[in-house]
Every structure is written in C-alpha cells, then in structure tokens.
PDB file of C-alpha atoms in Angstrom:
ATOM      1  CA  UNK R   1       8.442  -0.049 -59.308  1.00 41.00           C
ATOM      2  CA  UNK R   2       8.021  -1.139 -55.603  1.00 50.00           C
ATOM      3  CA  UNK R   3       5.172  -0.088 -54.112  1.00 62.00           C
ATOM      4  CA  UNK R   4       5.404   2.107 -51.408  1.00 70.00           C
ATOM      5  CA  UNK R   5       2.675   3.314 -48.604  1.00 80.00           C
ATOM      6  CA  UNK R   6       1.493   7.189 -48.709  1.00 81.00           C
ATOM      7  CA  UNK R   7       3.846   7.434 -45.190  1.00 84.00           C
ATOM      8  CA  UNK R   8       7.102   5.860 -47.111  1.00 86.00           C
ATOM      9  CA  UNK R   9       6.695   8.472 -50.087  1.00 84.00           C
ATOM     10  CA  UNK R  10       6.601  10.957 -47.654  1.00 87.00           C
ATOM     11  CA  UNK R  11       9.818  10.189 -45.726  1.00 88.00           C
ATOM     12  CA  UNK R  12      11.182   9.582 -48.934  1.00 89.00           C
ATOM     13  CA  UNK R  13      10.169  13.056 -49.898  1.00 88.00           C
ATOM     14  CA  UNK R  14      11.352  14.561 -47.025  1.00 89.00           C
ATOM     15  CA  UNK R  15      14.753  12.789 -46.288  1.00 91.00           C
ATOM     16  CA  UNK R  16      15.133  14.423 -50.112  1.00 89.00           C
ATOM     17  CA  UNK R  17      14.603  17.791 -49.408  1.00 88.00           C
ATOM     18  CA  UNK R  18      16.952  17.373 -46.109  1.00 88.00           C
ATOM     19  CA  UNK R  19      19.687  15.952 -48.098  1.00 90.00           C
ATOM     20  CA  UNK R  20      19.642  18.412 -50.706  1.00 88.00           C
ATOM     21  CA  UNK R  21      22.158  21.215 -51.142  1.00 87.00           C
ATOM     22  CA  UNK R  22      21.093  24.523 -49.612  1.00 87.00           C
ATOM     23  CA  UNK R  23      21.393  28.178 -52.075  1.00 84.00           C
ATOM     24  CA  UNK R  24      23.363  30.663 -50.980  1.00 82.00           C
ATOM     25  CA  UNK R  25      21.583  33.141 -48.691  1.00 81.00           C
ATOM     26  CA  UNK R  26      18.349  31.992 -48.402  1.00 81.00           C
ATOM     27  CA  UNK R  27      16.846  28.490 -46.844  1.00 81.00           C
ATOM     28  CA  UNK R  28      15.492  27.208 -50.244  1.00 87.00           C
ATOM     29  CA  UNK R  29      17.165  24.237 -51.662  1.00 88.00           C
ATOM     30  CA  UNK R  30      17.976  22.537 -55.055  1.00 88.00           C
ATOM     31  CA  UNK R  31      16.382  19.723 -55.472  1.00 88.00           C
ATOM     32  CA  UNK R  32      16.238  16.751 -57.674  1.00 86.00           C
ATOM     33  CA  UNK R  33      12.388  17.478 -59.156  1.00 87.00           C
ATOM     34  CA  UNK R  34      12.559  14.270 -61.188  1.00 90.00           C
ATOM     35  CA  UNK R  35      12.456  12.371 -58.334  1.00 88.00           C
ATOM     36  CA  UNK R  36       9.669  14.992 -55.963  1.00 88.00           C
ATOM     37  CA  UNK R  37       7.571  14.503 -58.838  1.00 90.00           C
ATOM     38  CA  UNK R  38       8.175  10.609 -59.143  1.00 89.00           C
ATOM     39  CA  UNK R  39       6.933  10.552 -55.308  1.00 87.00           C
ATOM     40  CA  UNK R  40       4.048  12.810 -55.407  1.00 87.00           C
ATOM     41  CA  UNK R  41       3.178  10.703 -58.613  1.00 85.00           C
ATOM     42  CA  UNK R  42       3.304   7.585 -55.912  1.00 85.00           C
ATOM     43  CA  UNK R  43       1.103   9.236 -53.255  1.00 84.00           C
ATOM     44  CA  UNK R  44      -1.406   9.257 -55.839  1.00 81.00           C
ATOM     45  CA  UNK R  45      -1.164   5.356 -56.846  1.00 81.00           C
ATOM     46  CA  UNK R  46      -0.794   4.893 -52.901  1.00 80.00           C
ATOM     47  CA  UNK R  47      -3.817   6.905 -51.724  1.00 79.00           C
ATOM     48  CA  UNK R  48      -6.893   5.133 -53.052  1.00 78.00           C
ATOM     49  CA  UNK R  49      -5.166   1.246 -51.895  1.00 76.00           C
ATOM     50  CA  UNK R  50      -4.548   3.029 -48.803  1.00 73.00           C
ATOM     51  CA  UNK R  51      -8.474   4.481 -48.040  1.00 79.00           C
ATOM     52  CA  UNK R  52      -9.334   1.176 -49.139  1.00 76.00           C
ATOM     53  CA  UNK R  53      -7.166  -0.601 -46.568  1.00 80.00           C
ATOM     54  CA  UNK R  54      -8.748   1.800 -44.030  1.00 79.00           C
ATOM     55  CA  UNK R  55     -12.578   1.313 -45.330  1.00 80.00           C
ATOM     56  CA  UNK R  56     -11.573  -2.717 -44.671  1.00 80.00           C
ATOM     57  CA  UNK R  57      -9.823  -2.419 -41.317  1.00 82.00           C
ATOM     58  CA  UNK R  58     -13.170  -0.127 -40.368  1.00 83.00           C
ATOM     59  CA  UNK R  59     -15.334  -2.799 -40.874  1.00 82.00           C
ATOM     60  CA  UNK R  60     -13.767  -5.515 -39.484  1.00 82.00           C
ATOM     61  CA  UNK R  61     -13.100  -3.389 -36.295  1.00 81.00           C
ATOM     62  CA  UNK R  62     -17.376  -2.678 -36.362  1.00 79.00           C
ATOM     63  CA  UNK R  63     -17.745  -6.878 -37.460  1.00 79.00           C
ATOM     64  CA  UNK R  64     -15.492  -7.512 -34.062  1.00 80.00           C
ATOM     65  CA  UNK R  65     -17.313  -5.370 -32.055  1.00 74.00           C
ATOM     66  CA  UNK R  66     -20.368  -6.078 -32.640  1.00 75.00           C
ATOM     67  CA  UNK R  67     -19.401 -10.191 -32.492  1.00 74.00           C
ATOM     68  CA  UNK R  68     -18.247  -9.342 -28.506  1.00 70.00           C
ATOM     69  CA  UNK R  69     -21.335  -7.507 -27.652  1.00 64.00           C
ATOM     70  CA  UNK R  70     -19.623  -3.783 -27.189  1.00 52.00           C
ATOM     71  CA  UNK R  71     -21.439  -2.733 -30.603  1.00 47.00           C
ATOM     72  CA  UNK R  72     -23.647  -0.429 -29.021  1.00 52.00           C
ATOM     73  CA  UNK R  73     -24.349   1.523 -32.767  1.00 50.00           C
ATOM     74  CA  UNK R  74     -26.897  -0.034 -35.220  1.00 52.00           C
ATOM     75  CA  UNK R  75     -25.923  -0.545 -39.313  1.00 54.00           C
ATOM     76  CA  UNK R  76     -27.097   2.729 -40.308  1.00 56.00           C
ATOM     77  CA  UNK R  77     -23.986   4.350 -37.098  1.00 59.00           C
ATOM     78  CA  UNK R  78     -21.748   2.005 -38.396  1.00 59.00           C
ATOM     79  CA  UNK R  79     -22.170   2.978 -41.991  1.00 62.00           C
ATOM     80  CA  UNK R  80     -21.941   6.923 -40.808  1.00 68.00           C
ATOM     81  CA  UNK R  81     -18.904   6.120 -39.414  1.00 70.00           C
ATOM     82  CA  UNK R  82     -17.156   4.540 -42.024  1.00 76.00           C
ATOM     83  CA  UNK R  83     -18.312   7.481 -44.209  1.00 81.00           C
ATOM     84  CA  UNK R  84     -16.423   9.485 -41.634  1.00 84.00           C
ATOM     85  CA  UNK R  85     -13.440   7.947 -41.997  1.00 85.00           C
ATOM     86  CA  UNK R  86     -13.406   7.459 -44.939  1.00 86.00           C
ATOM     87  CA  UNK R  87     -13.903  11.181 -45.906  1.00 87.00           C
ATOM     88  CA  UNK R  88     -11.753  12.197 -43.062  1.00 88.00           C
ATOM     89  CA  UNK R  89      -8.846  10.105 -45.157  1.00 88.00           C
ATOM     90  CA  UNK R  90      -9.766  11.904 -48.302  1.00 88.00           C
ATOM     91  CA  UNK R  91      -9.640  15.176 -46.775  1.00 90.00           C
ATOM     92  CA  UNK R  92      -6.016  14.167 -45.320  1.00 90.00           C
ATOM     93  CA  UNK R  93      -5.286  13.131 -48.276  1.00 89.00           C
ATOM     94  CA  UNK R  94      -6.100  16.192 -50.471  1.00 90.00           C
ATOM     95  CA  UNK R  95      -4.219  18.053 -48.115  1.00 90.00           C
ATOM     96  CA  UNK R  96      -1.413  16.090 -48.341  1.00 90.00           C
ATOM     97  CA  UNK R  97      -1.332  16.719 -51.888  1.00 90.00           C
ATOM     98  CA  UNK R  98      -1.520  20.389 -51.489  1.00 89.00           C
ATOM     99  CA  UNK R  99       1.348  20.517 -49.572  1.00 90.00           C
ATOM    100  CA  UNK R 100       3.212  18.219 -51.757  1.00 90.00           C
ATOM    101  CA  UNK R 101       2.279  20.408 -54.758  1.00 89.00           C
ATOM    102  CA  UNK R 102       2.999  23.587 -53.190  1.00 89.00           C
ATOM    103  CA  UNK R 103       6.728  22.485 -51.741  1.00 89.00           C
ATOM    104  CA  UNK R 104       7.005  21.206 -55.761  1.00 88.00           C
ATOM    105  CA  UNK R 105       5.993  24.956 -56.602  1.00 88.00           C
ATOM    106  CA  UNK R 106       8.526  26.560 -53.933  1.00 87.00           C
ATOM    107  CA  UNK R 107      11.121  23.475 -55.317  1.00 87.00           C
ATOM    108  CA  UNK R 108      10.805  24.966 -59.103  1.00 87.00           C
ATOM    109  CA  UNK R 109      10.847  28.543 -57.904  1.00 86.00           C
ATOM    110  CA  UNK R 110      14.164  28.143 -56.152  1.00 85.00           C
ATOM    111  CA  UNK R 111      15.251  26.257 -59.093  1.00 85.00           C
ATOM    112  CA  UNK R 112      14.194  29.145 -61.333  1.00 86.00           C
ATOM    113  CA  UNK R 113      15.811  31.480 -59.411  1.00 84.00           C
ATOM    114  CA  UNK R 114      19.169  29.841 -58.765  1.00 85.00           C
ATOM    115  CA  UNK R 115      19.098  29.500 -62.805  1.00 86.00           C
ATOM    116  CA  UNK R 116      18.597  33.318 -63.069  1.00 88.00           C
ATOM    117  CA  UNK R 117      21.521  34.103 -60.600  1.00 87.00           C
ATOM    118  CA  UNK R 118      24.149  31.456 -62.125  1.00 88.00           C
ATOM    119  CA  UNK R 119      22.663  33.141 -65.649  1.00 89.00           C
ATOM    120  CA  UNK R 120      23.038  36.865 -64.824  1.00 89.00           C
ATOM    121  CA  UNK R 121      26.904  36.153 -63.245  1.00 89.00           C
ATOM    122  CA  UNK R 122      27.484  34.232 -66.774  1.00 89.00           C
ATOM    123  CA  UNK R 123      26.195  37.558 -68.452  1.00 92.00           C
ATOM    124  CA  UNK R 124      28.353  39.926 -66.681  1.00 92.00           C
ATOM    125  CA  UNK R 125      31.420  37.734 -67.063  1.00 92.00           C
ATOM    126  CA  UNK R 126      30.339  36.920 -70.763  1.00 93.00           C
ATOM    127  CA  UNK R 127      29.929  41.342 -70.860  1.00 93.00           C
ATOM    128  CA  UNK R 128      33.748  41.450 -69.071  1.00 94.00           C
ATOM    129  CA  UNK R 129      35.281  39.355 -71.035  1.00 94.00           C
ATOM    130  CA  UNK R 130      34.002  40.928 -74.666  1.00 94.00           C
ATOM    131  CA  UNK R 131      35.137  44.328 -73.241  1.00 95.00           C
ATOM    132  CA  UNK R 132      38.839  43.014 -72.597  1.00 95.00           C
ATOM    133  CA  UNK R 133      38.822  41.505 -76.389  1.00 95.00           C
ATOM    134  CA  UNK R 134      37.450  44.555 -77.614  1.00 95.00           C
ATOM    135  CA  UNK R 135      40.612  46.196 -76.165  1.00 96.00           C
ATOM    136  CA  UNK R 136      43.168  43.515 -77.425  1.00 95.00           C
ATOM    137  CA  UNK R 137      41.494  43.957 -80.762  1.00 95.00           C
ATOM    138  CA  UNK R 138      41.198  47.915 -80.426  1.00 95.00           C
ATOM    139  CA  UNK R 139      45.043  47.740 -79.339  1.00 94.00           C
ATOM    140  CA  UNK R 140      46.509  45.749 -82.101  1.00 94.00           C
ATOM    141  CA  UNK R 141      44.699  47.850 -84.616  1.00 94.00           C
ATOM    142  CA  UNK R 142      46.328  50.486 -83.388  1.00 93.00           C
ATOM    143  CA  UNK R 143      49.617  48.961 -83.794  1.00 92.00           C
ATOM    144  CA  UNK R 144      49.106  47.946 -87.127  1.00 92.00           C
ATOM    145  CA  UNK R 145      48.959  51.163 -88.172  1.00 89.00           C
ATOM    146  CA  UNK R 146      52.340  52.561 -87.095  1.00 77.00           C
ATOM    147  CA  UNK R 147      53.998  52.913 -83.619  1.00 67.00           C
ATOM    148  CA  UNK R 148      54.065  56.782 -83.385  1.00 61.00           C
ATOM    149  CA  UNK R 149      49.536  57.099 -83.852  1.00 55.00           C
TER     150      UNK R 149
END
C-alpha cells in the first residue's frame, strides 16, 4: 500500500464520490464503500505522520528564527505555540474525520435505500408475475375438466 498524505486521501475521496453514479431523483450517489472506507482507514495511518511532520517543521521554523535574531518569544512562547499547532491539527483533524464518517453514513444510507427501492420493484413484479401463473394454472384446470364448465 502506497502511502498517501491526509490531502491525497481526500481528493481521492472526493474525485470518488464525483465519479460515482447518481440515484434517480435525489442527489445521493452509489458509491463504492469498500474503497471510502479503505481511504478514511488511510487518513487515520496519515494523520499522526502528518502532525508529526508539522510538530518538526514548527520547530525548525522557531530554531531559524531565533538563529537570525527575529525570535522575539522565549522557550516557554515557543513551546505554547507548538502546542497550538499542534492541537489546532488535531482539532482539524477530528473534524476531518467527522465529516468523512458522516458522508460514509449518508454513503450507506443511500445504499440502503436504493437496495429497498430495487427490492420493493422485485416484490411487486415477483407479486405480478405469481398472479398471471395463478391464472394459467386456474385456466388449465378449468379445461381439464371439460370444455362446456
């Protein structure tokens, strides 16, 4: 499995849902939720190298200041900022999941409900159908016993 950045699963993610066929009468689509759930599943993986990457490009920013003479913060800012950020990414990041989990949820509903459409026209054909047999059946009994009855 390549590994992919938070940003790439979401493009991924959302070039899915684009290219996904649309129901009938409503804007929900069908998607593949193998897949959804294979990239949400990557977010995850993604998310902690990704704070990490932040945490580290953070401090080298505050090490490069401070080595030009713009630092203008002692250790204890610096360390309050990188705090920030850092739960400023895990904030973004729990969000991100929420809305990954809840277009999963509205992904599955649509699914569920395109099932119970296709289902209920298979019923009332399936219903049609038995009552036309029922008729043949009905109609060469009535044959069977003599052509006047």
């Amino acid at each position: 499995m390549l590994k992919q950045s938070v940003i790439e699963c979401l493009d991924r993610m959302e070039r899915t849902i684009e290219s996904s066929g649309r129901m009938l009468f409503s804007g929900k689509r069908i998607v593949d939720g193998v897949e959804l759930l294979e990239l949400i599943d990557r977010i995850r993986i993604a998310l902690p190298e990704e704070m990490r990457q932040a945490e580290a490009l953070q401090s080298e920013r505050s090490r490069i200041a401070a080595e030009s003479g713009r630092a203008e913060a002692g250790p204890s800012s610096q360390a309050s900022a990188s705090g920030e950020i850092t739960a400023r990414a895990r904030e973004e990041a729990e969000a991100t999941l929420a809305q990954a989990r809840r277009e999963a949820f509205e992904i599955r509903a649509g699914a569920d409900d395109y099932a119970e459409s296709t289902l209920s026209s298979l019923q009332e054909t399936l219903d049609r159908t038995s009552f036309v047999v029922r008729k043949g059946i009905d109609e060469l009994k009535r044959r069977k016993s003599g052509p006047d009855q």
